[in-house]
Amino acid sequence: MRIRKSLLGLTAGALALVGAAPVATAGEFDGVTVNILTRPGYVIAGRLVERGVEFQEATGAKIVVTEVPYAEIFPKIQSDWSTGTNSIDVGVFAAGWGVELDAAGLLEDLDPYIAKDSKIDLDDVAPYFREFGQKVGGKTKLLMVDGDFQMVYYRKDVLDAAGQQPPKTWEDYLEVASKIHGKDMNGDGEGDFGSCIFKKRNAQSYFAIQTFAAPIVQTQGTGQGFHFDNKTMKPIVNNDGWKKAFELYKETGKYGPPEELNLDIGDTRALFKAGRCGLLVEWGDPGPLQLDDDATAIKGKLYAISGLGSREVLDRATGKLVPVTKANAPHSVDGINYAPFAAFGGWAGAVNKKADQKTKDAAYAFLSYMNQSAQSSVDVTIGATGYNPYRLSQLASPDLFVKAGMPKALAENYIGAINGALNSLNMASDMKIPGAQKYTSVVLDTELARYLAGEITVDEALENIEEGWEEVTEDFGRDEQIAAQALALGS
């Protein structure tokens, strides 16, 4: 197993930690415990535990990782830090959630620590993740352990056999899915699935719907955004653009596993690693995941696309869809508007401002150690970690992933897809304003789940989301949200 090999590698790595992390020396943090809260399972949490063992051996600091269900991460951290309980020293969560915590004065400013840290090399962190993910109000308040974009993956062998080209639009996605659905994709004699997308409620399904909506709604570049009118913070969700995205998203279910509405990300990963999915929407993980010992059915066969586009885009004045032109979608290519979505923005660690200074020193040193290239450039090549590339050196050539076992052509495709998203002038940003978690993982997720389950119509879902987003905006203050949105998007 690749995971076990990586664990063996950590023991040797621990011997070199003292030299690798100048802010931490042997025994410096003896007796210090750093309590970290994050998501459940090996993804994200597992590598924190493994690196924590290594860190403790080198510095004395004990790293304790507590896992809670995804939907509980933000409220538990917010409650713990705002009520003064302070049982959590570090939260590892969506980078965009840091804004709301920082607005309440709960995040430690990491810039003074960075100024003394000669090993972190922040210039090597890709500008989007360095400036958008790690900074709040111009100050570094988080350190990335992961960089995230949602992409589309396709089984090259399956599409080739069916005479299908990789999709360029979401309509193409459905067309290809319909052609390959039911074919035996892993040689076990059973029909497999044209599309696999995790759609479980109270999980992370609400990211994929935004991946569908972004190229339909955002046309003028990253600063335009695709959730709100930036001048008024009025939602731009109850219109034909988002309606089409909802309908396309639901239609993928015709070609998915029968229990797809109950599948979380780990479930769909098990399916595509078993060779049962022809197309899927995912983060960067499937690239290296196909190298795992339990993914022999797809090794070297799963290719990536930066993002799919749309031949129709939203006319914001009318709320109707219009054909793509260079005038209404200046970044379009061959009549297709693309807006790859930086879903989640990556997992990042933040330090509790109210922790005692020795604990904050140890917490920063550990997060720095996770972020440094020497560690992260190993971790991002192991699919099971859940960590995707975020440093320029990790994306400069395919060599890192070829060394990890990826065929060169596939490695070139993989980093090419990530770079394509990262370099897009119309890249769609995830929300990074106070209330981001409530706007999306509560309101959007709830109404999307009800629509997918057939409890409400698409029109009712969009009306409810519009109403719910307005309530969140009013709670935080419209003028304050307008200012936060402008800061987040640079608009």
GROMACS .gro file of N, CA, C and O in nm, residues 44-148:
model
  420
   44ILE      N    1  -0.716   1.429   0.465
   44ILE     CA    2  -0.678   1.549   0.542
   44ILE      C    3  -0.627   1.511   0.682
   44ILE      O    4  -0.513   1.539   0.718
   45ALA      N    5  -0.711   1.447   0.764
   45ALA     CA    6  -0.673   1.420   0.903
   45ALA      C    7  -0.558   1.320   0.913
   45ALA      O    8  -0.470   1.334   0.999
   46GLY      N    9  -0.558   1.220   0.827
   46GLY     CA   10  -0.459   1.114   0.838
   46GLY      C   11  -0.316   1.164   0.828
   46GLY      O   12  -0.228   1.123   0.906
   47ARG      N   13  -0.291   1.252   0.734
   47ARG     CA   14  -0.155   1.301   0.718
   47ARG      C   15  -0.114   1.393   0.833
   47ARG      O   16   0.003   1.400   0.871
   48LEU      N   17  -0.213   1.466   0.889
   48LEU     CA   18  -0.184   1.548   1.007
   48LEU      C   19  -0.136   1.460   1.121
   48LEU      O   20  -0.042   1.495   1.194
   49VAL      N   21  -0.201   1.345   1.138
   49VAL     CA   22  -0.162   1.252   1.245
   49VAL      C   23  -0.021   1.200   1.219
   49VAL      O   24   0.064   1.199   1.309
   50GLU      N   25   0.005   1.156   1.096
   50GLU     CA   26   0.136   1.098   1.064
   50GLU      C   27   0.248   1.201   1.078
   50GLU      O   28   0.353   1.174   1.137
   51ARG      N   29   0.225   1.319   1.023
   51ARG     CA   30   0.326   1.424   1.036
   51ARG      C   31   0.338   1.469   1.182
   51ARG      O   32   0.444   1.513   1.226
   52GLY      N   33   0.229   1.457   1.257
   52GLY     CA   34   0.233   1.494   1.398
   52GLY      C   35   0.324   1.404   1.477
   52GLY      O   36   0.396   1.449   1.567
   53VAL      N   37   0.322   1.275   1.446
   53VAL     CA   38   0.413   1.181   1.513
   53VAL      C   39   0.558   1.219   1.484
   53VAL      O   40   0.643   1.223   1.574
   54GLU      N   41   0.583   1.250   1.361
   54GLU     CA   42   0.716   1.292   1.318
   54GLU      C   43   0.758   1.420   1.392
   54GLU      O   44   0.872   1.432   1.441
   55PHE      N   45   0.666   1.514   1.399
   55PHE     CA   46   0.693   1.643   1.462
   55PHE      C   47   0.721   1.626   1.611
   55PHE      O   48   0.811   1.690   1.667
   56GLN      N   49   0.645   1.538   1.675
   56GLN     CA   50   0.665   1.515   1.818
   56GLN      C   51   0.802   1.455   1.844
   56GLN      O   52   0.871   1.494   1.939
   57GLU      N   53   0.843   1.362   1.761
   57GLU     CA   54   0.973   1.299   1.779
   57GLU      C   55   1.086   1.401   1.771
   57GLU      O   56   1.187   1.392   1.840
   58ALA      N   57   1.066   1.502   1.688
   58ALA     CA   58   1.172   1.600   1.665
   58ALA      C   59   1.170   1.718   1.761
   58ALA      O   60   1.274   1.773   1.795
   59THR      N   61   1.049   1.757   1.805
   59THR     CA   62   1.039   1.882   1.883
   59THR      C   63   0.982   1.863   2.021
   59THR      O   64   0.991   1.954   2.104
   60GLY      N   65   0.918   1.750   2.046
   60GLY     CA   66   0.855   1.728   2.176
   60GLY      C   67   0.709   1.764   2.180
   60GLY      O   68   0.637   1.724   2.272
   61ALA      N   69   0.661   1.843   2.084
   61ALA     CA   70   0.520   1.884   2.085
   61ALA      C   71   0.429   1.767   2.049
   61ALA      O   72   0.452   1.699   1.949
   62LYS      N   73   0.326   1.743   2.129
   62LYS     CA   74   0.231   1.637   2.101
   62LYS      C   75   0.119   1.693   2.014
   62LYS      O   76   0.056   1.792   2.051
   63ILE      N   77   0.097   1.631   1.899
   63ILE     CA   78  -0.009   1.675   1.807
   63ILE      C   79  -0.128   1.581   1.823
   63ILE      O   80  -0.117   1.461   1.795
   64VAL      N   81  -0.240   1.634   1.867
   64VAL     CA   82  -0.361   1.555   1.885
   64VAL      C   83  -0.465   1.601   1.782
   64VAL      O   84  -0.503   1.718   1.781
   65VAL      N   85  -0.507   1.510   1.696
   65VAL     CA   86  -0.601   1.544   1.589
   65VAL      C   87  -0.739   1.486   1.623
   65VAL      O   88  -0.753   1.365   1.638
   66THR      N   89  -0.837   1.572   1.635
   66THR     CA   90  -0.975   1.530   1.662
   66THR      C   91  -1.056   1.545   1.534
   66THR      O   92  -1.050   1.650   1.468
   67GLU      N   93  -1.131   1.441   1.501
   67GLU     CA   94  -1.210   1.442   1.378
   67GLU      C   95  -1.358   1.454   1.411
   67GLU      O   96  -1.406   1.388   1.504
   68VAL      N   97  -1.429   1.540   1.337
   68VAL     CA   98  -1.574   1.553   1.355
   68VAL      C   99  -1.638   1.551   1.217
   68VAL      O  100  -1.572   1.578   1.116
   69PRO      N  101  -1.768   1.520   1.208
   69PRO     CA  102  -1.836   1.523   1.077
   69PRO      C  103  -1.817   1.658   1.009
   69PRO      O  104  -1.810   1.762   1.076
   70TYR      N  105  -1.812   1.654   0.878
   70TYR     CA  106  -1.782   1.775   0.800
   70TYR      C  107  -1.869   1.893   0.841
   70TYR      O  108  -1.819   2.005   0.859
   71ALA      N  109  -1.999   1.871   0.853
   71ALA     CA  110  -2.092   1.980   0.882
   71ALA      C  111  -2.069   2.042   1.019
   71ALA      O  112  -2.121   2.150   1.049
   72GLU      N  113  -1.994   1.973   1.107
   72GLU     CA  114  -1.974   2.023   1.244
   72GLU      C  115  -1.842   2.098   1.261
   72GLU      O  116  -1.818   2.157   1.368
   73ILE      N  117  -1.756   2.095   1.160
   73ILE     CA  118  -1.622   2.153   1.178
   73ILE      C  119  -1.631   2.301   1.213
   73ILE      O  120  -1.577   2.346   1.316
   74PHE      N  121  -1.695   2.379   1.126
   74PHE     CA  122  -1.699   2.523   1.146
   74PHE      C  123  -1.772   2.562   1.274
   74PHE      O  124  -1.718   2.639   1.356
   75PRO      N  125  -1.895   2.514   1.297
   75PRO     CA  126  -1.965   2.556   1.420
   75PRO      C  127  -1.891   2.518   1.547
   75PRO      O  128  -1.895   2.592   1.645
   76LYS      N  129  -1.824   2.402   1.548
   76LYS     CA  130  -1.751   2.363   1.670
   76LYS      C  131  -1.633   2.456   1.696
   76LYS      O  132  -1.608   2.497   1.810
   77ILE      N  133  -1.559   2.489   1.591
   77ILE     CA  134  -1.445   2.579   1.610
   77ILE      C  135  -1.494   2.718   1.649
   77ILE      O  136  -1.440   2.781   1.742
   78GLN      N  137  -1.596   2.766   1.581
   78GLN     CA  138  -1.649   2.898   1.610
   78GLN      C  139  -1.697   2.907   1.755
   78GLN      O  140  -1.669   3.004   1.826
   79SER      N  141  -1.769   2.804   1.799
   79SER     CA  142  -1.821   2.804   1.936
   79SER      C  143  -1.708   2.795   2.037
   79SER      O  144  -1.704   2.869   2.137
   80ASP      N  145  -1.612   2.705   2.012
   80ASP     CA  146  -1.501   2.684   2.106
   80ASP      C  147  -1.420   2.811   2.124
   80ASP      O  148  -1.385   2.848   2.236
   81TRP      N  149  -1.392   2.879   2.015
   81TRP     CA  150  -1.305   2.997   2.022
   81TRP      C  151  -1.381   3.122   2.067
   81TRP      O  152  -1.324   3.208   2.134
   82SER      N  153  -1.508   3.134   2.030
   82SER     CA  154  -1.581   3.256   2.063
   82SER      C  155  -1.634   3.255   2.207
   82SER      O  156  -1.655   3.361   2.266
   83THR      N  157  -1.655   3.137   2.262
   83THR     CA  158  -1.706   3.129   2.399
   83THR      C  159  -1.594   3.123   2.502
   83THR      O  160  -1.621   3.124   2.623
   84GLY      N  161  -1.471   3.115   2.455
   84GLY     CA  162  -1.359   3.110   2.548
   84GLY      C  163  -1.328   2.971   2.601
   84GLY      O  164  -1.248   2.955   2.693
   85THR      N  165  -1.393   2.869   2.544
   85THR     CA  166  -1.363   2.732   2.586
   85THR      C  167  -1.219   2.698   2.552
   85THR      O  168  -1.144   2.642   2.634
   86ASN      N  169  -1.180   2.729   2.430
   86ASN     CA  170  -1.041   2.717   2.385
   86ASN      C  171  -0.981   2.579   2.407
   86ASN      O  172  -0.866   2.564   2.449
   87SER      N  173  -1.060   2.477   2.376
   87SER     CA  174  -1.008   2.340   2.380
   87SER      C  175  -0.942   2.302   2.248
   87SER      O  176  -0.879   2.198   2.237
   88ILE      N  177  -0.958   2.386   2.147
   88ILE     CA  178  -0.900   2.363   2.014
   88ILE      C  179  -0.794   2.471   1.990
   88ILE      O  180  -0.820   2.590   2.007
   89ASP      N  181  -0.675   2.427   1.952
   89ASP     CA  182  -0.566   2.522   1.926
   89ASP      C  183  -0.553   2.554   1.778
   89ASP      O  184  -0.511   2.664   1.742
   90VAL      N  185  -0.583   2.458   1.694
   90VAL     CA  186  -0.570   2.475   1.549
   90VAL      C  187  -0.695   2.417   1.482
   90VAL      O  188  -0.736   2.305   1.514
   91GLY      N  189  -0.751   2.491   1.389
   91GLY     CA  190  -0.857   2.438   1.305
   91GLY      C  191  -0.804   2.420   1.165
   91GLY      O  192  -0.736   2.509   1.113
   92VAL      N  193  -0.831   2.306   1.106
   92VAL     CA  194  -0.794   2.284   0.965
   92VAL      C  195  -0.925   2.271   0.889
   92VAL      O  196  -1.000   2.175   0.908
   93PHE      N  197  -0.954   2.371   0.805
   93PHE     CA  198  -1.086   2.381   0.742
   93PHE      C  199  -1.074   2.452   0.608
   93PHE      O  200  -0.962   2.484   0.564
   94ALA      N  201  -1.187   2.479   0.543
   94ALA     CA  202  -1.187   2.550   0.415
   94ALA      C  203  -1.128   2.689   0.433
   94ALA      O  204  -1.168   2.763   0.523
   95ALA      N  205  -1.033   2.723   0.347
   95ALA     CA  206  -0.963   2.850   0.362
   95ALA      C  207  -1.062   2.967   0.368
   95ALA      O  208  -1.042   3.063   0.442
   96GLY      N  209  -1.170   2.960   0.292
   96GLY     CA  210  -1.265   3.070   0.287
   96GLY      C  211  -1.340   3.094   0.416
   96GLY      O  212  -1.394   3.203   0.439
   97TRP      N  213  -1.346   2.994   0.505
   97TRP     CA  214  -1.417   3.011   0.631
   97TRP      C  215  -1.341   3.101   0.728
   97TRP      O  216  -1.397   3.149   0.827
   98GLY      N  217  -1.213   3.123   0.702
   98GLY     CA  218  -1.132   3.200   0.795
   98GLY      C  219  -1.178   3.344   0.809
   98GLY      O  220  -1.155   3.407   0.913
   99VAL      N  221  -1.241   3.398   0.706
   99VAL     CA  222  -1.282   3.539   0.708
   99VAL      C  223  -1.377   3.567   0.824
   99VAL      O  224  -1.362   3.666   0.897
  100GLU      N  225  -1.476   3.480   0.841
  100GLU     CA  226  -1.575   3.502   0.947
  100GLU      C  227  -1.512   3.488   1.085
  100GLU      O  228  -1.542   3.566   1.177
  101LEU      N  229  -1.421   3.392   1.100
  101LEU     CA  230  -1.354   3.375   1.229
  101LEU      C  231  -1.263   3.494   1.258
  101LEU      O  232  -1.254   3.541   1.372
  102ASP      N  233  -1.198   3.543   1.155
  102ASP     CA  234  -1.108   3.656   1.175
  102ASP      C  235  -1.184   3.784   1.208
  102ASP      O  236  -1.138   3.867   1.287
  103ALA      N  237  -1.302   3.798   1.145
  103ALA     CA  238  -1.384   3.917   1.174
  103ALA      C  239  -1.423   3.923   1.320
  103ALA      O  240  -1.447   4.032   1.375
  104ALA      N  241  -1.429   3.807   1.385
  104ALA     CA  242  -1.462   3.801   1.528
  104ALA      C  243  -1.337   3.808   1.614
  104ALA      O  244  -1.345   3.792   1.737
  105GLY      N  245  -1.222   3.830   1.551
  105GLY     CA  246  -1.097   3.845   1.626
  105GLY      C  247  -1.044   3.715   1.683
  105GLY      O  248  -0.976   3.714   1.786
  106LEU      N  249  -1.072   3.603   1.614
  106LEU     CA  250  -1.037   3.472   1.670
  106LEU      C  251  -0.909   3.411   1.613
  106LEU      O  252  -0.862   3.310   1.664
  107LEU      N  253  -0.853   3.470   1.505
  107LEU     CA  254  -0.738   3.409   1.439
  107LEU      C  255  -0.607   3.481   1.473
  107LEU      O  256  -0.600   3.604   1.472
  108GLU      N  257  -0.505   3.403   1.499
  108GLU     CA  258  -0.372   3.458   1.524
  108GLU      C  259  -0.313   3.510   1.392
  108GLU      O  260  -0.323   3.445   1.287
  109ASP      N  261  -0.252   3.628   1.398
  109ASP     CA  262  -0.180   3.682   1.283
  109ASP      C  263  -0.048   3.605   1.270
  109ASP      O  264   0.035   3.607   1.362
  110LEU      N  265  -0.029   3.539   1.157
  110LEU     CA  266   0.088   3.453   1.141
  110LEU      C  267   0.208   3.527   1.079
  110LEU      O  268   0.316   3.471   1.070
  111ASP      N  269   0.188   3.650   1.036
  111ASP     CA  270   0.298   3.722   0.971
  111ASP      C  271   0.423   3.736   1.059
  111ASP      O  272   0.535   3.719   1.011
  112PRO      N  273   0.410   3.766   1.189
  112PRO     CA  274   0.531   3.774   1.272
  112PRO      C  275   0.608   3.642   1.280
  112PRO      O  276   0.731   3.641   1.290
  113TYR      N  277   0.536   3.531   1.278
  113TYR     CA  278   0.600   3.399   1.280
  113TYR      C  279   0.671   3.374   1.146
  113TYR      O  280   0.783   3.323   1.142
  114ILE      N  281   0.602   3.412   1.038
  114ILE     CA  282   0.658   3.391   0.903
  114ILE      C  283   0.787   3.472   0.886
  114ILE      O  284   0.883   3.425   0.823
  115ALA      N  285   0.790   3.590   0.944
  115ALA     CA  286   0.908   3.676   0.931
  115ALA      C  287   1.034   3.609   0.988
  115ALA      O  288   1.145   3.642   0.948
  116LYS      N  289   1.015   3.517   1.082
  116LYS     CA  290   1.129   3.448   1.144
  116LYS      C  291   1.153   3.310   1.084
  116LYS      O  292   1.240   3.237   1.131
  117ASP      N  293   1.073   3.273   0.985
  117ASP     CA  294   1.074   3.136   0.932
  117ASP      C  295   1.141   3.135   0.795
  117ASP      O  296   1.083   3.177   0.695
  118SER      N  297   1.264   3.086   0.790
  118SER     CA  298   1.340   3.088   0.665
  118SER      C  299   1.310   2.969   0.574
  118SER      O  300   1.359   2.962   0.462
  119LYS      N  301   1.229   2.875   0.622
  119LYS     CA  302   1.205   2.752   0.545
  119LYS      C  303   1.070   2.749   0.474
  119LYS      O  304   1.050   2.667   0.386
  120ILE      N  305   0.979   2.838   0.506
  120ILE     CA  306   0.844   2.823   0.452
  120ILE      C  307   0.834   2.866   0.305
  120ILE      O  308   0.754   2.813   0.229
  121ASP      N  309   0.919   2.959   0.262
  121ASP     CA  310   0.927   2.999   0.121
  121ASP      C  311   0.788   3.026   0.061
  121ASP      O  312   0.743   2.955  -0.030
  122LEU      N  313   0.722   3.129   0.110
  122LEU     CA  314   0.588   3.159   0.062
  122LEU      C  315   0.584   3.206  -0.083
  122LEU      O  316   0.479   3.199  -0.148
  123ASP      N  317   0.697   3.253  -0.136
  123ASP     CA  318   0.698   3.292  -0.278
  123ASP      C  319   0.673   3.173  -0.368
  123ASP      O  320   0.635   3.189  -0.485
  124ASP      N  321   0.696   3.053  -0.317
  124ASP     CA  322   0.673   2.932  -0.394
  124ASP      C  323   0.526   2.888  -0.390
  124ASP      O  324   0.484   2.801  -0.466
  125VAL      N  325   0.448   2.946  -0.300
  125VAL     CA  326   0.304   2.915  -0.296
  125VAL      C  327   0.236   2.992  -0.409
  125VAL      O  328   0.258   3.112  -0.425
  126ALA      N  329   0.158   2.922  -0.490
  126ALA     CA  330   0.094   2.985  -0.606
  126ALA      C  331   0.016   3.109  -0.561
  126ALA      O  332  -0.050   3.107  -0.455
  127PRO      N  333   0.023   3.219  -0.636
  127PRO     CA  334  -0.037   3.346  -0.591
  127PRO      C  335  -0.181   3.334  -0.546
  127PRO      O  336  -0.221   3.397  -0.448
  128TYR      N  337  -0.263   3.253  -0.616
  128TYR     CA  338  -0.403   3.242  -0.576
  128TYR      C  339  -0.414   3.189  -0.433
  128TYR      O  340  -0.489   3.243  -0.350
  129PHE      N  341  -0.340   3.084  -0.402
  129PHE     CA  342  -0.349   3.026  -0.268
  129PHE      C  343  -0.279   3.114  -0.164
  129PHE      O  344  -0.324   3.122  -0.050
  130ARG      N  345  -0.172   3.179  -0.203
  130ARG     CA  346  -0.100   3.266  -0.108
  130ARG      C  347  -0.183   3.389  -0.072
  130ARG      O  348  -0.193   3.426   0.045
  131GLU      N  349  -0.243   3.452  -0.175
  131GLU     CA  350  -0.313   3.577  -0.151
  131GLU      C  351  -0.460   3.558  -0.115
  131GLU      O  352  -0.514   3.631  -0.034
  132PHE      N  353  -0.526   3.458  -0.177
  132PHE     CA  354  -0.669   3.435  -0.152
  132PHE      C  355  -0.690   3.337  -0.037
  132PHE      O  356  -0.772   3.359   0.051
  133GLY      N  357  -0.612   3.228  -0.038
  133GLY     CA  358  -0.634   3.124   0.063
  133GLY      C  359  -0.577   3.158   0.199
  133GLY      O  360  -0.641   3.134   0.302
  134GLN      N  361  -0.457   3.211   0.201
  134GLN     CA  362  -0.388   3.227   0.328
  134GLN      C  363  -0.410   3.362   0.394
  134GLN      O  364  -0.391   3.375   0.516
  135LYS      N  365  -0.445   3.465   0.316
  135LYS     CA  366  -0.455   3.598   0.373
  135LYS      C  367  -0.599   3.642   0.397
  135LYS      O  368  -0.690   3.610   0.321
  136VAL      N  369  -0.616   3.718   0.503
  136VAL     CA  370  -0.742   3.785   0.533
  136VAL      C  371  -0.707   3.931   0.561
  136VAL      O  372  -0.626   3.959   0.651
  137GLY      N  373  -0.766   4.022   0.485
  137GLY     CA  374  -0.737   4.163   0.506
  137GLY      C  375  -0.589   4.196   0.489
  137GLY      O  376  -0.538   4.286   0.557
  138GLY      N  377  -0.521   4.124   0.401
  138GLY     CA  378  -0.381   4.153   0.372
  138GLY      C  379  -0.282   4.087   0.466
  138GLY      O  380  -0.161   4.099   0.446
  139LYS      N  381  -0.330   4.021   0.571
  139LYS     CA  382  -0.241   3.953   0.665
  139LYS      C  383  -0.258   3.801   0.653
  139LYS      O  384  -0.370   3.753   0.632
  140THR      N  385  -0.149   3.730   0.672
  140THR     CA  386  -0.156   3.585   0.664
  140THR      C  387  -0.215   3.531   0.793
  140THR      O  388  -0.156   3.543   0.900
  141LYS      N  389  -0.332   3.471   0.780
  141LYS     CA  390  -0.401   3.416   0.898
  141LYS      C  391  -0.414   3.264   0.889
  141LYS      O  392  -0.461   3.202   0.986
  142LEU      N  393  -0.378   3.206   0.774
  142LEU     CA  394  -0.387   3.061   0.758
  142LEU      C  395  -0.266   3.013   0.678
  142LEU      O  396  -0.205   3.090   0.605
  143LEU      N  397  -0.236   2.886   0.690
  143LEU     CA  398  -0.135   2.823   0.605
  143LEU      C  399  -0.198   2.704   0.534
  143LEU      O  400  -0.262   2.619   0.598
  144MET      N  401  -0.182   2.699   0.402
  144MET     CA  402  -0.241   2.592   0.324
  144MET      C  403  -0.173   2.458   0.355
  144MET      O  404  -0.052   2.451   0.379
  145VAL      N  405  -0.252   2.352   0.354
  145VAL     CA  406  -0.197   2.217   0.348
  145VAL      C  407  -0.242   2.149   0.219
  145VAL      O  408  -0.205   2.035   0.192
  146ASP      N  409  -0.324   2.221   0.141
  146ASP     CA  410  -0.390   2.161   0.025
  146ASP      C  411  -0.435   2.273  -0.068
  146ASP      O  412  -0.467   2.383  -0.023
  147GLY      N  413  -0.433   2.247  -0.199
  147GLY     CA  414  -0.487   2.343  -0.295
  147GLY      C  415  -0.599   2.277  -0.374
  147GLY      O  416  -0.584   2.163  -0.419
  148ASP      N  417  -0.711   2.348  -0.389
  148ASP     CA  418  -0.828   2.281  -0.446
  148ASP      C  419  -0.888   2.350  -0.567
  148ASP      O  420  -0.913   2.472  -0.564
   0.00000   0.00000   0.00000
